[in-house]
Coordinates of C-alpha atoms and ligand atoms in Angstrom, one line a residue:
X1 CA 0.0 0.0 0.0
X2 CA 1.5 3.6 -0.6
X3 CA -0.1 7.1 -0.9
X4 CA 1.0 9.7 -3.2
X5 CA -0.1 13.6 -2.7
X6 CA -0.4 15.8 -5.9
X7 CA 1.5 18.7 -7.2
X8 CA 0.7 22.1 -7.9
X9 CA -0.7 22.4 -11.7
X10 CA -2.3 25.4 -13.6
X11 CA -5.9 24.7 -14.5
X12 CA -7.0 25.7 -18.7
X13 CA -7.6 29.6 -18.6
X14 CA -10.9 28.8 -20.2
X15 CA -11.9 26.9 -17.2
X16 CA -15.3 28.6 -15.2
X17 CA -14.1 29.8 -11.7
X18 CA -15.1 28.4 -8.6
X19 CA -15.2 29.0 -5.0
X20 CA -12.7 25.6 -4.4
X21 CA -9.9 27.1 -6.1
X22 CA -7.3 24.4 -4.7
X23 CA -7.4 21.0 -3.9
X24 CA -5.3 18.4 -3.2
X25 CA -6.3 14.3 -3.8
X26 CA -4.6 11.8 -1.9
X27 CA -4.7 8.2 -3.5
X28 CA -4.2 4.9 -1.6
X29 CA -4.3 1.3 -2.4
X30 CA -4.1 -0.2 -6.2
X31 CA -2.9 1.2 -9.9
X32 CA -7.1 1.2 -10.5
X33 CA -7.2 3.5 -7.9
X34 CA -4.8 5.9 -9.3
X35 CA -6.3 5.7 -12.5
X36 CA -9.6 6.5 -10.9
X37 CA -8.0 9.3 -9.0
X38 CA -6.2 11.0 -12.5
X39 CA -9.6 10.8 -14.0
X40 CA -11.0 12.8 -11.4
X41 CA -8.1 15.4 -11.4
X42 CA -8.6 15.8 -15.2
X43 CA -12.3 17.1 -14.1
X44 CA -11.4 18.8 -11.2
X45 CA -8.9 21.0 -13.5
X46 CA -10.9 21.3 -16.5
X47 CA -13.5 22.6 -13.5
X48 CA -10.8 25.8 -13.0
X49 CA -9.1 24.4 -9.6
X50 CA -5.5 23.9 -9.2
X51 CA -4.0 21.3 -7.2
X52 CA -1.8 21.9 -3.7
X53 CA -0.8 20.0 -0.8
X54 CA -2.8 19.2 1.7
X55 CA -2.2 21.7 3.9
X56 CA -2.5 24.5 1.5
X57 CA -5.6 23.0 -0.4
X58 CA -9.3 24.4 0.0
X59 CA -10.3 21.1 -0.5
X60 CA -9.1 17.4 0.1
X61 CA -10.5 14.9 -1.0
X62 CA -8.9 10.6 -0.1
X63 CA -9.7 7.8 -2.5
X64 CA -10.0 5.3 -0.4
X65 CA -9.0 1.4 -0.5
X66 CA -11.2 -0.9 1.3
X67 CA -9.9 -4.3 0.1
X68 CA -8.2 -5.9 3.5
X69 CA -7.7 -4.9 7.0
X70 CA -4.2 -3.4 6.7
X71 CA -5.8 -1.4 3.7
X72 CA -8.6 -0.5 5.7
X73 CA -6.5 0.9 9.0
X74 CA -4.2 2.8 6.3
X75 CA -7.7 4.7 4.7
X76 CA -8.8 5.5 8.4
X77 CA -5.6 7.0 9.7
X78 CA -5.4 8.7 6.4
X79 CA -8.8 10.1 7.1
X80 CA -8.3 10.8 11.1
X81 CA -5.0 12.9 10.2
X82 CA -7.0 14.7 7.5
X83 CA -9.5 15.3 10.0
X84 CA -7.2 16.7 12.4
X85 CA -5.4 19.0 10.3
X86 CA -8.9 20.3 9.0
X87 CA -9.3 21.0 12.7
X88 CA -5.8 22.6 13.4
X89 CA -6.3 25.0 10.1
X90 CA -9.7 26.0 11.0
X91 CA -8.0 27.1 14.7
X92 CA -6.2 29.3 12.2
X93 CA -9.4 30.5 10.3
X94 CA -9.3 28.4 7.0
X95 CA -12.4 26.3 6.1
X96 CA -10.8 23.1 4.5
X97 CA -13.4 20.9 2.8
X98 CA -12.9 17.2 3.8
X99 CA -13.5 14.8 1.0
X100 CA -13.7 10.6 1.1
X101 CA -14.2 8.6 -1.7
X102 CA -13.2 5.2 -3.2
X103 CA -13.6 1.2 -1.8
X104 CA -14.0 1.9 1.5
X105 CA -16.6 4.8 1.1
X106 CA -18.5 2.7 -1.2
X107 CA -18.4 -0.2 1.2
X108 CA -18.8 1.5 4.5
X109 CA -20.1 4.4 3.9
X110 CA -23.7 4.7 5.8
X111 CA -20.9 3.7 9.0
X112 CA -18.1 6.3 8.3
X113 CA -20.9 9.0 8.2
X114 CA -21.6 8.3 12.1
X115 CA -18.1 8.0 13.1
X116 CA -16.8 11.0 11.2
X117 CA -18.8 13.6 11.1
X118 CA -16.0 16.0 10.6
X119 CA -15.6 14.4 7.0
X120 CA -17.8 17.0 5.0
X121 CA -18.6 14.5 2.0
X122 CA -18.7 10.5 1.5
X123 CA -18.7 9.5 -2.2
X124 CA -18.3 5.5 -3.8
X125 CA -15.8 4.6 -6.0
X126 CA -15.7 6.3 -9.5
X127 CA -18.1 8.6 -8.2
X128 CA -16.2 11.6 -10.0
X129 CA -19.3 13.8 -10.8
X130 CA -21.0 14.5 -7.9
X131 CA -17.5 14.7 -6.1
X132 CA -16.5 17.6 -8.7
X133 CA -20.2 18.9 -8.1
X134 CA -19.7 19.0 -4.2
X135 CA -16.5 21.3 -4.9
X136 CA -18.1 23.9 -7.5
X137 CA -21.7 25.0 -8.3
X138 CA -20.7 25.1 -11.7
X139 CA -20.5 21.8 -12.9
X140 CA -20.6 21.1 -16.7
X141 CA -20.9 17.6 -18.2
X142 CA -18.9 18.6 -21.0
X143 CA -15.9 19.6 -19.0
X144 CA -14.7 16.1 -18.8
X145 CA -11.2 17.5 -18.8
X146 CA -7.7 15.8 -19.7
X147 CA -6.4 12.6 -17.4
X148 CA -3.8 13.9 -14.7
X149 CA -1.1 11.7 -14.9
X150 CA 0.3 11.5 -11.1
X151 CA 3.0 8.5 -11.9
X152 CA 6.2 9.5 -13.4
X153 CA 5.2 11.0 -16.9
X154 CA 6.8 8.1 -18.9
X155 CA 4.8 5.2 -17.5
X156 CA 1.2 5.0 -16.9
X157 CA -1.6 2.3 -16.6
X158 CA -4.7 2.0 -18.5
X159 CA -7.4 0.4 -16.4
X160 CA -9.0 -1.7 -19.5
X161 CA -12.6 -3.2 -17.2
X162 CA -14.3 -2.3 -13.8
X163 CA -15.5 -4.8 -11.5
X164 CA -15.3 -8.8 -11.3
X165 CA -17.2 -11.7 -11.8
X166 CA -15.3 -14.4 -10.5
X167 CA -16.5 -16.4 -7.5
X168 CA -13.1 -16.3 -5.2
X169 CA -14.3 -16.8 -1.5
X170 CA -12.0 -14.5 0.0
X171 CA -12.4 -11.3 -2.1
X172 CA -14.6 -8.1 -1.1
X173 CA -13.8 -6.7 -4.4
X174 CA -16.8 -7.9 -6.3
X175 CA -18.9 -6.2 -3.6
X176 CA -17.4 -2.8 -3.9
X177 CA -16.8 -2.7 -8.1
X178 CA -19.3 -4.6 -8.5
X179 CA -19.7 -7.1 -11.7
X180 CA -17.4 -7.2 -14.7
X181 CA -18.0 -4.3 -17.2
X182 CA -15.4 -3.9 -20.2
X183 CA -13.9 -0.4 -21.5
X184 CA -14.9 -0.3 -25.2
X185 CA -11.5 -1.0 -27.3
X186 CA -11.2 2.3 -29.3
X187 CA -11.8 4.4 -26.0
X188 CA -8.7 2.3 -24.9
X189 CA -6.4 2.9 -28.3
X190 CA -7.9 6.7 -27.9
X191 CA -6.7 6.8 -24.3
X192 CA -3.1 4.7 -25.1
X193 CA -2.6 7.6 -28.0
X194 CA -3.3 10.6 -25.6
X195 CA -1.3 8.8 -22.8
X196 CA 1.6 8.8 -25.7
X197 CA 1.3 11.7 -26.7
X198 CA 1.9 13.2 -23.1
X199 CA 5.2 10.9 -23.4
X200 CA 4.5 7.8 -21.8
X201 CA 6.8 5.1 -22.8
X202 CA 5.3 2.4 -21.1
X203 CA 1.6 1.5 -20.1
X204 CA 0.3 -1.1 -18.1
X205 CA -2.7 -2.9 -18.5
X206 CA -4.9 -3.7 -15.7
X207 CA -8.2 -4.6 -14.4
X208 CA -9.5 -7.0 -11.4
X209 CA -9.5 -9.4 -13.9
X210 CA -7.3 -8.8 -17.5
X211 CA -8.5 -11.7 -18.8
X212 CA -12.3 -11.4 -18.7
X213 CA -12.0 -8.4 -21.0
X214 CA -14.2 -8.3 -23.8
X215 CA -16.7 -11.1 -22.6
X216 CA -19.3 -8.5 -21.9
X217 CA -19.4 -6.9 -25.1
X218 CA -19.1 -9.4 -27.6
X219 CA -20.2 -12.8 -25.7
X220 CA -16.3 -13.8 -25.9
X221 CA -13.1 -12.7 -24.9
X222 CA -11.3 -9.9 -26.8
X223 CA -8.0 -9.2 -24.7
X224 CA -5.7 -10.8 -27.8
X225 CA -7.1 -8.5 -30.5
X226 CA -7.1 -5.4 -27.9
X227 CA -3.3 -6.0 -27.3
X228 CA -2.8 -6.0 -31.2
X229 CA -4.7 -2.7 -31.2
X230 CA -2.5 -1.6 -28.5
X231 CA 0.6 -2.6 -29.4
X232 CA -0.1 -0.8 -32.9
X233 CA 0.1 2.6 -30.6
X234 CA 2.6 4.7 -32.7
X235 CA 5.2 5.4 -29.9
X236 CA 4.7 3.0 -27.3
X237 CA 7.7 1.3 -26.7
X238 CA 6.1 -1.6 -23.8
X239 CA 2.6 -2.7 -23.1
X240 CA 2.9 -4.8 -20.1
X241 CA -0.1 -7.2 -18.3
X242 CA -1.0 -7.4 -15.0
X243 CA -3.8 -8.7 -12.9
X244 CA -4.4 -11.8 -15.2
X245 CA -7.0 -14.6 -14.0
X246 CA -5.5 -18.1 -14.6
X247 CA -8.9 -20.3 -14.9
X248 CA -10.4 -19.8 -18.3
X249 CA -6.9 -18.6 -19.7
X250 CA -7.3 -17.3 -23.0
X251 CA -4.4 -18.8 -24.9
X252 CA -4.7 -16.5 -28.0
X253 CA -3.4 -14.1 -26.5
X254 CA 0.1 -15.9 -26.0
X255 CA 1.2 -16.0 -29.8
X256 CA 0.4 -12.2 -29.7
X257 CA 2.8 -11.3 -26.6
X258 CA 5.6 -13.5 -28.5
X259 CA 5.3 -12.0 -31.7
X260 CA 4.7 -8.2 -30.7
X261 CA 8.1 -6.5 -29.9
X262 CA 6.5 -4.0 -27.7
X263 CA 4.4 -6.1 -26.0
X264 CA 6.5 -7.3 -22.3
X265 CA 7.6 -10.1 -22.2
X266 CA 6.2 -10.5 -18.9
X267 CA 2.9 -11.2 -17.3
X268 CA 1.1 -10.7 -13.5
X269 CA -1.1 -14.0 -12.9
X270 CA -2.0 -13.8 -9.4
X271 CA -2.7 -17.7 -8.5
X272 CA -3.2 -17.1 -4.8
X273 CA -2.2 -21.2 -3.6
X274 CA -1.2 -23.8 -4.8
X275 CA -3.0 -26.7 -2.6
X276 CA -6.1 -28.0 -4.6
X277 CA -8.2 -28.7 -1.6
X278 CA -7.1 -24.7 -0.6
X279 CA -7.7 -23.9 -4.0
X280 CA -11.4 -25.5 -4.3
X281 CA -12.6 -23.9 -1.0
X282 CA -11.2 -20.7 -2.2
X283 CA -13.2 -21.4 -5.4
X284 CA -10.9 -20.3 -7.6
X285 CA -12.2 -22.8 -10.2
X286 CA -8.4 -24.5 -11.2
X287 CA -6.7 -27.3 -9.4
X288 CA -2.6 -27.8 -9.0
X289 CA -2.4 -29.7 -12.2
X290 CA -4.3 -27.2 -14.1
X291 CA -2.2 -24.5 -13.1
X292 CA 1.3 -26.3 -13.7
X293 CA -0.2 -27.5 -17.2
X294 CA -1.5 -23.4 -17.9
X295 CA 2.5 -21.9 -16.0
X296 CA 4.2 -24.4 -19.3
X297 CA 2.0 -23.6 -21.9
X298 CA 2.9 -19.5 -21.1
X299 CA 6.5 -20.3 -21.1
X300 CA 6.6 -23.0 -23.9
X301 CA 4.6 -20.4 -26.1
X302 CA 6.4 -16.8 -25.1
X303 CA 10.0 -18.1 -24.3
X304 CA 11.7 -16.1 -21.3
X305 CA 8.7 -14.8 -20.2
X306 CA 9.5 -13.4 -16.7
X307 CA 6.0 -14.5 -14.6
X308 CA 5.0 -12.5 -11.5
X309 CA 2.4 -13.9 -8.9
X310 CA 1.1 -13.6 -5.5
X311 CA -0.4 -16.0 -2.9
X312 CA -2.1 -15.8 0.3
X313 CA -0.9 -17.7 3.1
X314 CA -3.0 -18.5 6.3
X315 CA -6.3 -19.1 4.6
X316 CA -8.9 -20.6 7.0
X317 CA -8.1 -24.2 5.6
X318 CA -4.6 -24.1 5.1
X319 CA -3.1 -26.8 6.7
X320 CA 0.8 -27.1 7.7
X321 CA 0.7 -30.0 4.9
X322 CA -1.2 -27.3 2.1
X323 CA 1.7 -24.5 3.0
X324 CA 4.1 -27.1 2.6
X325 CA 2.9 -28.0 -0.8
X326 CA 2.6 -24.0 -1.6
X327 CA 6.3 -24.4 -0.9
X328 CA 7.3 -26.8 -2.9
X329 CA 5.2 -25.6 -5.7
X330 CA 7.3 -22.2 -5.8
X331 CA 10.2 -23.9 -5.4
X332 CA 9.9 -26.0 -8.5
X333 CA 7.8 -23.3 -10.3
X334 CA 11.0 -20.4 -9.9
X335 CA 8.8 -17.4 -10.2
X336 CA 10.5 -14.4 -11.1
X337 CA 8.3 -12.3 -8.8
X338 CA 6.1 -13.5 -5.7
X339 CA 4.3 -11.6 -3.4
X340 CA 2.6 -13.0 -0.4
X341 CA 0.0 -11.5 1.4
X342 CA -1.8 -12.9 4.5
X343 CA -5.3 -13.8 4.9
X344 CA -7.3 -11.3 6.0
X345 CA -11.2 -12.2 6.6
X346 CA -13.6 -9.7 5.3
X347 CA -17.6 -9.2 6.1
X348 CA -20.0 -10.3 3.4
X349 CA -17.5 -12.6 1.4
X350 CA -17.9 -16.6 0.7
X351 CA -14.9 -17.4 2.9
X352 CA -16.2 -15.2 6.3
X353 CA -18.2 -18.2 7.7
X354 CA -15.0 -20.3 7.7
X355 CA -13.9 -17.9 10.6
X356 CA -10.3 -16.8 10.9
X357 CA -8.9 -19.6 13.0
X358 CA -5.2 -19.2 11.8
X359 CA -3.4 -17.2 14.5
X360 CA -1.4 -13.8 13.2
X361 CA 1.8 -14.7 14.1
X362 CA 1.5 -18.2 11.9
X363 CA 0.2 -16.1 9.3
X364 CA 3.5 -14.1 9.5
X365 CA 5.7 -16.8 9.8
X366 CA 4.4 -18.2 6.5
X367 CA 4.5 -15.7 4.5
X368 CA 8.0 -15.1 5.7
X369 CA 8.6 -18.6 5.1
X370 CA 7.4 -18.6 1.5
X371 CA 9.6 -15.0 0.8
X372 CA 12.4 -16.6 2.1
X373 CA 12.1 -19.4 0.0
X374 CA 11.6 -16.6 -3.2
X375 CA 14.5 -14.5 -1.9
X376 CA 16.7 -17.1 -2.8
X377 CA 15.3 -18.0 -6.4
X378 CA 15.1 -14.1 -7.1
X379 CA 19.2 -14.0 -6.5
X380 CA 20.3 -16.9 -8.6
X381 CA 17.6 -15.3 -11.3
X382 CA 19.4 -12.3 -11.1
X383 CA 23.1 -13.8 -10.6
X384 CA 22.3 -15.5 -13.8
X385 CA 22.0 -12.4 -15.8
X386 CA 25.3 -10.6 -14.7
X387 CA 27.3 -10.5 -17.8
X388 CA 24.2 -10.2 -19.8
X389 CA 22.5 -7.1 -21.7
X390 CA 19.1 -5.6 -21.4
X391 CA 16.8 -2.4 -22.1
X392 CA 16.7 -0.2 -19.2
X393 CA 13.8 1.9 -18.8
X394 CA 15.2 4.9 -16.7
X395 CA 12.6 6.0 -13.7
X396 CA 15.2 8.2 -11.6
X397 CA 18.2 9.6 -11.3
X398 CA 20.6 10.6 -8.4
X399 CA 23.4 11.0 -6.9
X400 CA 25.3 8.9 -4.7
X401 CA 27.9 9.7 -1.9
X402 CA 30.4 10.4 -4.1
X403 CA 28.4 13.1 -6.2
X404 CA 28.6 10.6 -9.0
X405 CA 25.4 11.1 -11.3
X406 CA 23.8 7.5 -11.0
X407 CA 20.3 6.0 -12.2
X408 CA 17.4 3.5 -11.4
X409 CA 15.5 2.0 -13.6
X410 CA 13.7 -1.1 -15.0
X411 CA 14.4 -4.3 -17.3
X412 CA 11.0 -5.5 -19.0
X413 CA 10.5 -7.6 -16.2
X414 CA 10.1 -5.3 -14.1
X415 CA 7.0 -3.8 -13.3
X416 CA 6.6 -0.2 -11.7
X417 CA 6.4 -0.2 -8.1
X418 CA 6.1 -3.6 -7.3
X419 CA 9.1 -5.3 -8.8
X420 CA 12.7 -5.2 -9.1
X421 CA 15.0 -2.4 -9.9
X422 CA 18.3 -1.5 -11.5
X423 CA 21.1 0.9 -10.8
X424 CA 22.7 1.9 -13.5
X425 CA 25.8 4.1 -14.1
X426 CA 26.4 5.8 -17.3
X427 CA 29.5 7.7 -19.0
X428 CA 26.4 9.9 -20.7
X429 CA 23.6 12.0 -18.9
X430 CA 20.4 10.3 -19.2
X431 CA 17.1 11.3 -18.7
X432 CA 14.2 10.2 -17.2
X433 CA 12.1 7.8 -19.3
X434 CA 15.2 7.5 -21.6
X435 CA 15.5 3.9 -23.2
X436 CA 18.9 2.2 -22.4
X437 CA 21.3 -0.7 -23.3
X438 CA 23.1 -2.0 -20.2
X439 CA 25.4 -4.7 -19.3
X440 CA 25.1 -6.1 -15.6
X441 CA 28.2 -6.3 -13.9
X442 CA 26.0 -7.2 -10.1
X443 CA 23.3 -8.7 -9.0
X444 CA 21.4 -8.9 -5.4
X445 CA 18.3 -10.6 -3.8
X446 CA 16.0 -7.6 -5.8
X447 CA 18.1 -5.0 -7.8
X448 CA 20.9 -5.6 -10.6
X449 CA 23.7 -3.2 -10.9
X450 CA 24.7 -2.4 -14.2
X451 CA 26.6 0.2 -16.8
X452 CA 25.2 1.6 -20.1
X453 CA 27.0 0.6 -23.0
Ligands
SF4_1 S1 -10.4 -12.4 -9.6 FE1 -9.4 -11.0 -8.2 S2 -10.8 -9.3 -8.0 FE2 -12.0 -11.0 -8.9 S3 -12.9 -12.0 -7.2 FE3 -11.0 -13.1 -7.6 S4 -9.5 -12.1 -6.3 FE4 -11.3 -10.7 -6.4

């Protein structure tokens, strides 16, 4: 989880005035969120309002996560602090208009409103219009404004559906998004164009579920033929997938990621466990076999493919023997990148009635059982490719003790903010967003060390 504050920007002189004139959006949780939360700043500032810190803004509005308990605490404290600095500044005679919005807003909303009277609005998720209507009185339809791009300017994701229809026992998300509704394709190639034109190099594609795309509007799947549109995006230099949904797989698109040289060679397939008995009562409709027969299929069709994933450890029926077997399953499966979250039990889902009877502290020690197990793969992944050459994608650059200009970056199996980086040092300037060739002369658990050649 990580929250990111906006920075000052000058509205479109042509914008009407209103009496907001700053505001300042705080994002927390998932890429969908952000996306949700540019969308909104493209109204806000074709709405004539400028954006600020929080302390300087008229107006601040959260978008909220709601998805798990360590989620939730980080929305409320986010809100509570908001709530006392709208306190502190009207001590100092500024009215500061207190904004929440997003998952937990939508799902708890009728609640918050008791507990926090302080908080001047609650909106859902991808409520934008009556958010931007609670700022100004002169709301236009029209003034749909320009997506605010909050990442760095040469990546950005493209959120391609809303919502989810898959069964899985443990997840709220269906509740809050609701079911699965797909963008229609050219709004997408519209959106990748504009998104290029601002000078993104790199988009990511995600959704709750990548894979469902297209099902909605056409009775059958359409992400392989929106990746070809995609990938046909004059300037785009890496479309990369995340968020995929292993059961119901749709192969086609596997020729299409091998064949496209812009497409990443990399994909996000969150499989959650491994144990089919955990698996079934966490309905997520594929056993074991399944998945090892679906994991060489990807890599048999799109060769190197770097494969991230993510599991949950301390499910309600997780035995010792099932965590085992989730063990050996990542050892013999030599993801590139895991992540491992624990369980945590959330009101209204499938799974709640199974209680929560697997104490914190095991919950812990699994998950740090199963990263330690990844920590190992992840260096002799990366140990294998010193002496090796790759594209860099440049996100940062600094300095280090010795005042010597270095850089971070990422290979193409890397994904922004989630995955590994790259420190690179160069005998030319480079610039943000620049694409680089660079030999690896060091490796570590999560980062390579490298020089541009
Ligand atoms: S696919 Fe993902 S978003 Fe959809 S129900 Fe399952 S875990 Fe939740």
């Amino acid at each position: 989880m990580h929250t990111k504050t906006s920075k000052p920007r000058s509205a479109p002189k042509s914008a009407p005035q209103a009496d907001i004139q700053t505001v300042s959006v705080i994002t927390l949780g998932c890429s969908k969120n952000t996306t949700d939360s540019e969308i909104l700043m493209g109204m806000i500032q074709a709405h004539g309002m400028n954006f600020t810190t929080a302390r300087e803004a008229d107006a601040v509005i959260i978008n909220t996560c709601g998805f798990i308990d360590k989620a939730k605490e980080e929305s409320i404290e986010t809100i509570f602090e908001a709530i006392r600095q709208k306190e502190e500044l009207a001590g100092e005679g500024k009215t500061q208009k207190l904004i929440v919005a997003g998952c937990l807003s939508q799902r708890y909303g009728d609640d918050l409103k008791q507990e926090m009277p302080q908080v001047d609005h609650f909106f859902g998720e991808s409520d934008f219009e009556n958010v931007v209507k609670s700022l100004t009185p002169n709301f236009k339809y029209s003034l749909l404004g320009e997506r605010v791009i909050t990442t760095s300017p040469h990546y950005s994701y493209l959120k391609i559906s809303e919502g989810c229809d898959n069964p899985c026992s443990f997840c709220a998300i269906p509740l809050i998004r609701g079911g699965h509704r797909s963008r229609p394709a050219e709004k997408l190639v519209e959106e990748a164009n504009f998104l290029v034109s601002k000078g993104v190099k790199e988009i990511v594609l995600i959704a709750q579920d990548l894979t469902d795309y297209g099902r909605d509007l056409t009775g059958k799947r359409g992400l392989a033929d929106l990746l070809g549109n995609l990938s046909d995006v004059r300037g785009l230099e890496w479309l990369r997938l995340m968020y995929a949904f292993p059961s119901k797989f749709p192969r086609d698109i596997l020729p299409v990621i091998a064949e496209r040289e812009n497409i990443c060679k990399y994909l996000d397939m969150p499989l959650q466990h491994a144990s089919t008995n955990v698996l079934k009562s966490m309905r997520r409709g594929i056993t074991r076999k399944t998945t090892e027969g679906l994991l060489d299929e990807i890599r048999n069709a799109v060769p190197g493919i770097a494969l991230r994933t993510t599991f949950i450890v301390g499910y309600p029926s997780e035995t010792e023997a099932d965590f085992e077997e989730l063990c050996d399953f990542v050892r013999e499966q030599r993801f590139d990148r895991v992540g491992a979250f624990e369980y945590s039990q959330e009101d209204d889902t499938y799974s709640y009635i199974l209680g929560d009877p697997i104490p914190a502290e095991v919950k812990q020690e699994r998950a740090a059982r199963l990263m330690a197990i990844q920590r190992e793969i992840s260096l002799e992944k990366n140990e294998a490719k010193v002496g090796k050459r790759f594209k860099i994608l440049i996100d940062q650059t600094f300095t280090d003790e010795q005042g010597n200009l270095e850089y971070q970056g990422r290979s193409e199996s890397d994904a922004p903010e989630v995955d590994n980086e790259v420190f690179l040092k160069s005998t030319r300037p480079l610039q943000t967003g620049d694409m680089v060739l660079a030999e690896i002369y060091d490796a570590a658990e999560y980062d390579l060390f490298g020089e541009v050649v």
